[in-house]
């Protein structure tokens, strides 16, 4: 198993088993709603204490990368065009958040989930590198995969 703090350079998104090309950052968020229950048995006026019940869990993700056509139709990297295709068609894709397989050790874990791409933005400022960002929602419960 890999030990110590994972360097952020290594963690990245894979879309349909292809790493997002020229990625610069990525974020994966999980959350769970709470349901508040306030009733006559626990209400004592304006200072009453409600009970909490755990509700629905959900997840979102986002990433940024340099805009490049490398990987487009070559099968080596997920390009902005690959990601756009999922957004435009409204189809589900498989996303992994992991370190590269060449760095994996037995016992390491990563997340894998079905997802929808919900947004994409491209920025091309003068005299600078073009970039793109994307975001999406997790569909269903993510799996935690252990390397064997």
Short mmCIF file of N, CA and C in Angstrom, two decimals:
data_model
loop_
_atom_site.label_atom_id
_atom_site.label_comp_id
_atom_site.label_asym_id
_atom_site.label_seq_id
_atom_site.Cartn_x
_atom_site.Cartn_y
_atom_site.Cartn_z
N UNK A 1 0.84 -1.17 0.00
CA UNK A 1 0.00 0.00 0.00
C UNK A 1 0.89 1.24 0.00
N UNK A 2 0.47 2.24 -0.77
CA UNK A 2 1.18 3.51 -0.79
C UNK A 2 1.03 4.18 0.56
N UNK A 3 2.12 4.68 1.13
CA UNK A 3 2.06 5.32 2.44
C UNK A 3 2.40 6.80 2.31
N UNK A 4 2.02 7.57 3.30
CA UNK A 4 2.31 8.99 3.32
C UNK A 4 1.27 9.79 2.56
N UNK A 5 1.49 11.06 2.51
CA UNK A 5 0.57 11.98 1.85
C UNK A 5 0.74 11.86 0.34
N UNK A 6 -0.38 11.76 -0.36
CA UNK A 6 -0.35 11.66 -1.82
C UNK A 6 -0.13 13.05 -2.40
N UNK A 7 0.83 13.16 -3.27
CA UNK A 7 1.10 14.43 -3.95
C UNK A 7 -0.06 14.72 -4.89
N UNK A 8 -0.59 15.95 -4.84
CA UNK A 8 -1.73 16.33 -5.66
C UNK A 8 -1.50 16.16 -7.15
N UNK A 9 -0.25 16.19 -7.59
CA UNK A 9 0.07 16.00 -9.00
C UNK A 9 -0.40 14.64 -9.51
N UNK A 10 -0.45 13.65 -8.63
CA UNK A 10 -0.77 12.28 -9.05
C UNK A 10 -2.26 12.01 -9.15
N UNK A 11 -3.07 12.61 -8.29
CA UNK A 11 -4.51 12.33 -8.27
C UNK A 11 -5.18 13.03 -9.46
N UNK A 12 -6.00 12.27 -10.19
CA UNK A 12 -6.65 12.85 -11.36
C UNK A 12 -7.91 12.09 -11.71
N UNK A 13 -8.70 12.69 -12.60
CA UNK A 13 -9.90 12.02 -13.10
C UNK A 13 -9.58 11.21 -14.34
N UNK A 14 -10.22 10.07 -14.41
CA UNK A 14 -10.22 9.23 -15.60
C UNK A 14 -11.67 9.16 -16.06
N UNK A 15 -11.89 9.39 -17.34
CA UNK A 15 -13.23 9.30 -17.89
C UNK A 15 -13.22 8.16 -18.90
N UNK A 16 -14.05 7.16 -18.63
CA UNK A 16 -14.06 5.92 -19.44
C UNK A 16 -12.65 5.36 -19.58
N UNK A 17 -11.94 5.28 -18.46
CA UNK A 17 -10.60 4.69 -18.36
C UNK A 17 -9.49 5.51 -19.00
N UNK A 18 -9.79 6.72 -19.50
CA UNK A 18 -8.76 7.58 -20.08
C UNK A 18 -8.52 8.78 -19.17
N UNK A 19 -7.27 9.09 -18.82
CA UNK A 19 -7.03 10.26 -17.97
C UNK A 19 -7.42 11.54 -18.72
N UNK A 20 -7.94 12.52 -17.99
CA UNK A 20 -8.21 13.82 -18.60
C UNK A 20 -6.86 14.41 -18.97
N UNK A 21 -6.67 14.73 -20.24
CA UNK A 21 -5.39 15.20 -20.74
C UNK A 21 -4.99 16.56 -20.21
N UNK A 22 -3.74 16.73 -19.84
CA UNK A 22 -3.15 17.99 -19.40
C UNK A 22 -3.91 18.61 -18.22
N UNK A 23 -4.41 17.74 -17.34
CA UNK A 23 -5.17 18.20 -16.17
C UNK A 23 -4.30 19.04 -15.25
N UNK A 24 -4.92 20.06 -14.65
CA UNK A 24 -4.21 20.92 -13.71
C UNK A 24 -4.81 20.88 -12.31
N UNK A 25 -6.09 20.57 -12.18
CA UNK A 25 -6.70 20.43 -10.87
C UNK A 25 -7.98 19.61 -10.97
N UNK A 26 -8.36 19.04 -9.83
CA UNK A 26 -9.60 18.27 -9.79
C UNK A 26 -10.14 18.27 -8.36
N UNK A 27 -11.46 18.22 -8.27
CA UNK A 27 -12.13 18.24 -6.98
C UNK A 27 -13.25 17.22 -6.99
N UNK A 28 -13.36 16.46 -5.91
CA UNK A 28 -14.44 15.49 -5.74
C UNK A 28 -15.09 15.76 -4.40
N UNK A 29 -16.39 16.00 -4.41
CA UNK A 29 -17.13 16.33 -3.19
C UNK A 29 -18.25 15.33 -2.96
N UNK A 30 -18.36 14.85 -1.73
CA UNK A 30 -19.49 14.02 -1.31
C UNK A 30 -20.19 14.74 -0.17
N UNK A 31 -21.50 14.64 -0.11
CA UNK A 31 -22.24 15.26 0.99
C UNK A 31 -23.49 14.44 1.29
N UNK A 32 -24.06 14.71 2.45
CA UNK A 32 -25.30 14.06 2.85
C UNK A 32 -26.19 15.11 3.48
N UNK A 33 -27.43 15.17 3.02
CA UNK A 33 -28.40 16.10 3.59
C UNK A 33 -28.83 15.60 4.96
N UNK A 34 -29.35 16.52 5.74
CA UNK A 34 -29.97 16.14 7.00
C UNK A 34 -31.43 16.57 6.98
N UNK A 35 -32.22 15.81 7.69
CA UNK A 35 -33.64 16.16 7.86
C UNK A 35 -33.86 16.52 9.31
N UNK A 36 -34.40 17.67 9.52
CA UNK A 36 -34.65 18.14 10.88
C UNK A 36 -36.06 17.72 11.31
N UNK A 37 -36.15 17.19 12.50
CA UNK A 37 -37.44 16.79 13.05
C UNK A 37 -37.69 17.59 14.31
N UNK A 38 -38.66 18.45 14.25
CA UNK A 38 -39.06 19.24 15.40
C UNK A 38 -40.54 18.97 15.63
N UNK A 39 -40.86 18.49 16.80
CA UNK A 39 -42.25 18.12 17.09
C UNK A 39 -42.61 18.55 18.51
N UNK A 40 -43.82 18.34 18.89
CA UNK A 40 -44.32 18.83 20.18
C UNK A 40 -43.61 18.19 21.37
N UNK A 41 -43.00 17.02 21.19
CA UNK A 41 -42.30 16.38 22.30
C UNK A 41 -40.91 16.95 22.54
N UNK A 42 -40.31 17.58 21.52
CA UNK A 42 -38.97 18.14 21.73
C UNK A 42 -38.93 19.66 21.54
N UNK A 43 -40.06 20.29 21.33
CA UNK A 43 -40.12 21.73 21.13
C UNK A 43 -40.38 22.44 22.46
N UNK A 44 -39.55 23.41 22.78
CA UNK A 44 -39.73 24.16 24.04
C UNK A 44 -39.73 25.66 23.75
N UNK A 45 -40.46 26.05 22.74
CA UNK A 45 -40.48 27.46 22.36
C UNK A 45 -39.31 27.80 21.46
N UNK A 46 -38.87 29.03 21.48
CA UNK A 46 -37.82 29.48 20.56
C UNK A 46 -36.46 28.88 20.87
N UNK A 47 -36.32 28.17 21.98
CA UNK A 47 -35.02 27.56 22.32
C UNK A 47 -35.05 26.05 22.15
N UNK A 48 -36.04 25.54 21.43
CA UNK A 48 -36.16 24.09 21.25
C UNK A 48 -35.01 23.50 20.46
N UNK A 49 -34.76 22.24 20.73
CA UNK A 49 -33.70 21.52 20.03
C UNK A 49 -34.36 20.49 19.12
N UNK A 50 -34.04 20.53 17.86
CA UNK A 50 -34.57 19.57 16.90
C UNK A 50 -33.68 18.34 16.86
N UNK A 51 -34.24 17.24 16.46
CA UNK A 51 -33.43 16.04 16.22
C UNK A 51 -33.09 16.00 14.74
N UNK A 52 -31.98 15.36 14.43
CA UNK A 52 -31.51 15.29 13.04
C UNK A 52 -31.51 13.84 12.58
N UNK A 53 -31.88 13.64 11.34
CA UNK A 53 -31.83 12.34 10.70
C UNK A 53 -31.05 12.49 9.41
N UNK A 54 -30.21 11.54 9.14
CA UNK A 54 -29.43 11.61 7.90
C UNK A 54 -30.34 11.35 6.71
N UNK A 55 -30.13 12.15 5.66
CA UNK A 55 -30.94 12.06 4.45
C UNK A 55 -30.15 11.55 3.27
N UNK A 56 -30.44 12.06 2.11
CA UNK A 56 -29.88 11.61 0.85
C UNK A 56 -28.41 12.01 0.70
N UNK A 57 -27.60 11.09 0.19
CA UNK A 57 -26.19 11.37 -0.11
C UNK A 57 -26.06 11.70 -1.59
N UNK A 58 -25.07 12.54 -1.91
CA UNK A 58 -24.84 12.90 -3.31
C UNK A 58 -23.38 13.27 -3.50
N UNK A 59 -22.99 13.44 -4.74
CA UNK A 59 -21.61 13.82 -5.04
C UNK A 59 -21.53 14.69 -6.28
N UNK A 60 -20.52 15.54 -6.29
CA UNK A 60 -20.22 16.36 -7.46
C UNK A 60 -18.72 16.32 -7.70
N UNK A 61 -18.31 16.68 -8.89
CA UNK A 61 -16.88 16.71 -9.22
C UNK A 61 -16.63 17.82 -10.23
N UNK A 62 -15.39 18.28 -10.25
CA UNK A 62 -15.01 19.29 -11.24
C UNK A 62 -13.51 19.17 -11.51
N UNK A 63 -13.14 19.64 -12.67
CA UNK A 63 -11.73 19.59 -13.04
C UNK A 63 -11.37 20.69 -14.00
N UNK A 64 -10.07 20.94 -14.09
CA UNK A 64 -9.54 21.93 -15.02
C UNK A 64 -8.35 21.32 -15.75
N UNK A 65 -8.15 21.78 -16.98
CA UNK A 65 -7.04 21.27 -17.78
C UNK A 65 -6.67 22.28 -18.85
N UNK A 66 -5.47 22.14 -19.39
CA UNK A 66 -5.10 22.93 -20.55
C UNK A 66 -5.88 22.39 -21.75
N UNK A 67 -6.31 23.30 -22.61
CA UNK A 67 -7.06 22.90 -23.81
C UNK A 67 -6.07 22.36 -24.84
N UNK A 68 -6.30 21.13 -25.25
CA UNK A 68 -5.42 20.49 -26.23
C UNK A 68 -6.24 19.53 -27.06
N UNK A 69 -5.81 19.34 -28.29
CA UNK A 69 -6.47 18.36 -29.14
C UNK A 69 -5.76 17.01 -29.11
N UNK A 70 -4.65 16.93 -28.36
CA UNK A 70 -3.99 15.63 -28.19
C UNK A 70 -4.96 14.66 -27.56
N UNK A 71 -4.99 13.48 -28.04
CA UNK A 71 -5.87 12.48 -27.47
C UNK A 71 -7.21 12.43 -28.17
N UNK A 72 -7.56 13.47 -28.92
CA UNK A 72 -8.84 13.47 -29.61
C UNK A 72 -8.85 12.33 -30.62
N UNK A 73 -9.73 11.41 -30.44
CA UNK A 73 -9.87 10.21 -31.28
C UNK A 73 -8.66 9.30 -31.25
N UNK A 74 -7.70 9.53 -30.37
CA UNK A 74 -6.53 8.65 -30.33
C UNK A 74 -6.63 7.63 -29.21
N UNK A 75 -7.52 7.88 -28.24
CA UNK A 75 -7.70 6.92 -27.16
C UNK A 75 -6.64 7.00 -26.08
N UNK A 76 -5.83 8.06 -26.04
CA UNK A 76 -4.80 8.15 -25.02
C UNK A 76 -5.19 9.05 -23.86
N UNK A 77 -5.99 10.07 -24.12
CA UNK A 77 -6.46 11.00 -23.09
C UNK A 77 -7.90 11.40 -23.39
N UNK A 78 -8.63 11.70 -22.34
CA UNK A 78 -9.96 12.28 -22.52
C UNK A 78 -9.76 13.76 -22.85
N UNK A 79 -10.23 14.18 -24.00
CA UNK A 79 -10.03 15.56 -24.46
C UNK A 79 -11.27 16.40 -24.15
N UNK A 80 -11.16 17.71 -24.36
CA UNK A 80 -12.34 18.57 -24.17
C UNK A 80 -13.50 18.14 -25.06
N UNK A 81 -13.18 17.58 -26.23
CA UNK A 81 -14.22 17.15 -27.16
C UNK A 81 -14.91 15.87 -26.67
N UNK A 82 -14.13 14.97 -26.06
CA UNK A 82 -14.72 13.76 -25.47
C UNK A 82 -15.68 14.15 -24.35
N UNK A 83 -15.24 15.06 -23.50
CA UNK A 83 -16.06 15.48 -22.36
C UNK A 83 -17.31 16.21 -22.86
N UNK A 84 -17.15 17.05 -23.88
CA UNK A 84 -18.30 17.75 -24.45
C UNK A 84 -19.32 16.76 -25.02
N UNK A 85 -18.85 15.69 -25.63
CA UNK A 85 -19.77 14.71 -26.22
C UNK A 85 -20.71 14.13 -25.16
N UNK A 86 -20.20 13.87 -23.97
CA UNK A 86 -21.07 13.36 -22.89
C UNK A 86 -22.06 14.44 -22.45
N UNK A 87 -21.62 15.68 -22.37
CA UNK A 87 -22.50 16.79 -21.99
C UNK A 87 -23.60 16.97 -23.03
N UNK A 88 -23.21 17.03 -24.31
CA UNK A 88 -24.17 17.30 -25.38
C UNK A 88 -25.22 16.19 -25.50
N UNK A 89 -24.78 14.95 -25.36
CA UNK A 89 -25.70 13.81 -25.50
C UNK A 89 -26.49 13.53 -24.23
N UNK A 90 -26.02 14.07 -23.10
CA UNK A 90 -26.70 13.79 -21.83
C UNK A 90 -26.57 12.35 -21.42
N UNK A 91 -25.47 11.72 -21.83
CA UNK A 91 -25.27 10.31 -21.50
C UNK A 91 -24.35 10.15 -20.29
N UNK A 92 -24.54 9.03 -19.63
CA UNK A 92 -23.74 8.70 -18.47
C UNK A 92 -22.35 8.23 -18.89
N UNK A 93 -21.38 8.49 -18.06
CA UNK A 93 -20.03 7.99 -18.29
C UNK A 93 -19.49 7.44 -16.97
N UNK A 94 -18.42 6.70 -17.05
CA UNK A 94 -17.76 6.18 -15.85
C UNK A 94 -16.58 7.08 -15.54
N UNK A 95 -16.50 7.52 -14.27
CA UNK A 95 -15.42 8.41 -13.84
C UNK A 95 -14.68 7.72 -12.69
N UNK A 96 -13.38 7.85 -12.71
CA UNK A 96 -12.54 7.37 -11.60
C UNK A 96 -11.74 8.56 -11.07
N UNK A 97 -11.55 8.59 -9.77
CA UNK A 97 -10.64 9.55 -9.15
C UNK A 97 -9.56 8.71 -8.51
N UNK A 98 -8.36 8.79 -9.08
CA UNK A 98 -7.29 7.89 -8.66
C UNK A 98 -5.91 8.42 -9.01
N UNK A 99 -4.90 7.72 -8.52
CA UNK A 99 -3.54 8.00 -8.97
C UNK A 99 -3.28 7.06 -10.16
N UNK A 100 -2.31 7.37 -11.01
CA UNK A 100 -2.06 6.52 -12.18
C UNK A 100 -1.75 5.08 -11.78
N UNK A 101 -2.20 4.16 -12.60
CA UNK A 101 -1.99 2.73 -12.35
C UNK A 101 -0.52 2.36 -12.19
N UNK A 102 0.38 3.11 -12.83
CA UNK A 102 1.80 2.81 -12.72
C UNK A 102 2.33 3.11 -11.32
N UNK A 103 1.58 3.90 -10.54
CA UNK A 103 2.00 4.24 -9.18
C UNK A 103 1.23 3.45 -8.12
N UNK A 104 0.16 2.76 -8.55
CA UNK A 104 -0.65 1.99 -7.61
C UNK A 104 0.15 0.87 -6.96
N UNK A 105 -0.18 0.59 -5.73
CA UNK A 105 0.38 -0.55 -5.02
C UNK A 105 -0.79 -1.39 -4.51
N UNK A 106 -0.55 -2.66 -4.28
CA UNK A 106 -1.58 -3.54 -3.73
C UNK A 106 -2.10 -2.93 -2.43
N UNK A 107 -3.41 -2.85 -2.31
CA UNK A 107 -4.04 -2.27 -1.13
C UNK A 107 -4.48 -0.82 -1.31
N UNK A 108 -3.94 -0.13 -2.35
CA UNK A 108 -4.39 1.24 -2.62
C UNK A 108 -5.86 1.22 -3.04
N UNK A 109 -6.53 2.34 -2.83
CA UNK A 109 -7.95 2.44 -3.17
C UNK A 109 -8.21 3.66 -4.04
N UNK A 110 -9.31 3.60 -4.79
CA UNK A 110 -9.76 4.75 -5.56
C UNK A 110 -11.28 4.70 -5.69
N UNK A 111 -11.87 5.85 -6.09
CA UNK A 111 -13.31 5.92 -6.29
C UNK A 111 -13.63 5.73 -7.76
N UNK A 112 -14.73 5.02 -8.01
CA UNK A 112 -15.26 4.87 -9.36
C UNK A 112 -16.76 5.05 -9.28
N UNK A 113 -17.32 5.81 -10.23
CA UNK A 113 -18.75 6.08 -10.18
C UNK A 113 -19.28 6.41 -11.57
N UNK A 114 -20.57 6.19 -11.74
CA UNK A 114 -21.25 6.66 -12.94
C UNK A 114 -21.56 8.13 -12.72
N UNK A 115 -21.54 8.90 -13.81
CA UNK A 115 -21.72 10.34 -13.66
C UNK A 115 -22.29 10.95 -14.93
N UNK A 116 -22.81 12.14 -14.75
CA UNK A 116 -23.23 12.98 -15.87
C UNK A 116 -22.36 14.24 -15.86
N UNK A 117 -21.86 14.62 -17.03
CA UNK A 117 -21.16 15.89 -17.18
C UNK A 117 -22.26 16.96 -17.30
N UNK A 118 -22.22 17.97 -16.45
CA UNK A 118 -23.29 18.97 -16.43
C UNK A 118 -22.84 20.35 -16.90
N UNK A 119 -21.54 20.58 -17.01
CA UNK A 119 -21.06 21.90 -17.45
C UNK A 119 -19.65 21.79 -18.02
N UNK A 120 -19.36 22.67 -18.95
CA UNK A 120 -18.01 22.77 -19.50
C UNK A 120 -17.78 24.23 -19.90
N UNK A 121 -16.59 24.72 -19.63
CA UNK A 121 -16.24 26.10 -19.96
C UNK A 121 -14.85 26.11 -20.57
N UNK A 122 -14.68 26.91 -21.61
CA UNK A 122 -13.39 27.03 -22.29
C UNK A 122 -12.94 28.49 -22.22
N UNK A 123 -11.67 28.69 -21.88
CA UNK A 123 -11.12 30.03 -21.77
C UNK A 123 -9.87 30.12 -22.65
N UNK A 124 -9.82 31.15 -23.49
CA UNK A 124 -8.69 31.31 -24.41
C UNK A 124 -8.22 32.77 -24.40
N UNK A 125 -7.52 33.18 -23.33
CA UNK A 125 -7.04 34.58 -23.26
C UNK A 125 -5.86 34.81 -24.21
N UNK A 126 -5.72 36.05 -24.63
CA UNK A 126 -4.61 36.43 -25.50
C UNK A 126 -3.28 36.23 -24.78
N UNK A 127 -2.31 35.67 -25.50
CA UNK A 127 -0.95 35.48 -25.00
C UNK A 127 -0.89 34.63 -23.74
N UNK A 128 -1.74 33.62 -23.66
CA UNK A 128 -1.75 32.70 -22.53
C UNK A 128 -2.25 31.35 -23.01
N UNK A 129 -2.09 30.33 -22.19
CA UNK A 129 -2.57 28.99 -22.54
C UNK A 129 -4.10 28.93 -22.46
N UNK A 130 -4.69 28.28 -23.44
CA UNK A 130 -6.13 28.04 -23.40
C UNK A 130 -6.40 26.93 -22.38
N UNK A 131 -7.49 27.05 -21.65
CA UNK A 131 -7.86 26.06 -20.64
C UNK A 131 -9.33 25.70 -20.79
N UNK A 132 -9.71 24.62 -20.13
CA UNK A 132 -11.13 24.30 -20.04
C UNK A 132 -11.40 23.72 -18.66
N UNK A 133 -12.64 23.85 -18.25
CA UNK A 133 -13.07 23.26 -16.99
C UNK A 133 -14.35 22.49 -17.25
N UNK A 134 -14.64 21.56 -16.36
CA UNK A 134 -15.85 20.76 -16.51
C UNK A 134 -16.33 20.38 -15.12
N UNK A 135 -17.59 20.05 -15.02
CA UNK A 135 -18.14 19.59 -13.75
C UNK A 135 -19.28 18.63 -14.02
N UNK A 136 -19.64 17.89 -12.98
CA UNK A 136 -20.69 16.91 -13.14
C UNK A 136 -21.23 16.42 -11.82
N UNK A 137 -22.20 15.53 -11.91
CA UNK A 137 -22.83 14.95 -10.73
C UNK A 137 -22.64 13.45 -10.73
N UNK A 138 -22.48 12.91 -9.54
CA UNK A 138 -22.35 11.47 -9.35
C UNK A 138 -23.74 10.85 -9.44
N UNK A 139 -23.88 9.78 -10.20
CA UNK A 139 -25.14 9.07 -10.35
C UNK A 139 -25.09 7.79 -9.51
N UNK A 140 -25.86 7.75 -8.46
CA UNK A 140 -25.86 6.57 -7.60
C UNK A 140 -24.69 6.58 -6.63
N UNK A 141 -24.49 5.45 -5.99
CA UNK A 141 -23.43 5.35 -4.98
C UNK A 141 -22.08 5.04 -5.64
N UNK A 142 -21.03 5.78 -5.28
CA UNK A 142 -19.70 5.48 -5.79
C UNK A 142 -19.18 4.15 -5.20
N UNK A 143 -18.31 3.51 -5.93
CA UNK A 143 -17.64 2.32 -5.44
C UNK A 143 -16.23 2.69 -5.01
N UNK A 144 -15.75 2.06 -3.95
CA UNK A 144 -14.36 2.18 -3.55
C UNK A 144 -13.68 0.90 -3.99
N UNK A 145 -12.75 1.03 -4.91
CA UNK A 145 -12.06 -0.11 -5.50
C UNK A 145 -10.71 -0.27 -4.80
N UNK A 146 -10.38 -1.48 -4.40
CA UNK A 146 -9.08 -1.77 -3.78
C UNK A 146 -8.22 -2.53 -4.78
N UNK A 147 -6.99 -2.06 -4.98
CA UNK A 147 -6.04 -2.71 -5.88
C UNK A 147 -5.60 -4.03 -5.27
N UNK A 148 -5.71 -5.10 -6.02
CA UNK A 148 -5.28 -6.42 -5.54
C UNK A 148 -4.08 -6.93 -6.29
#
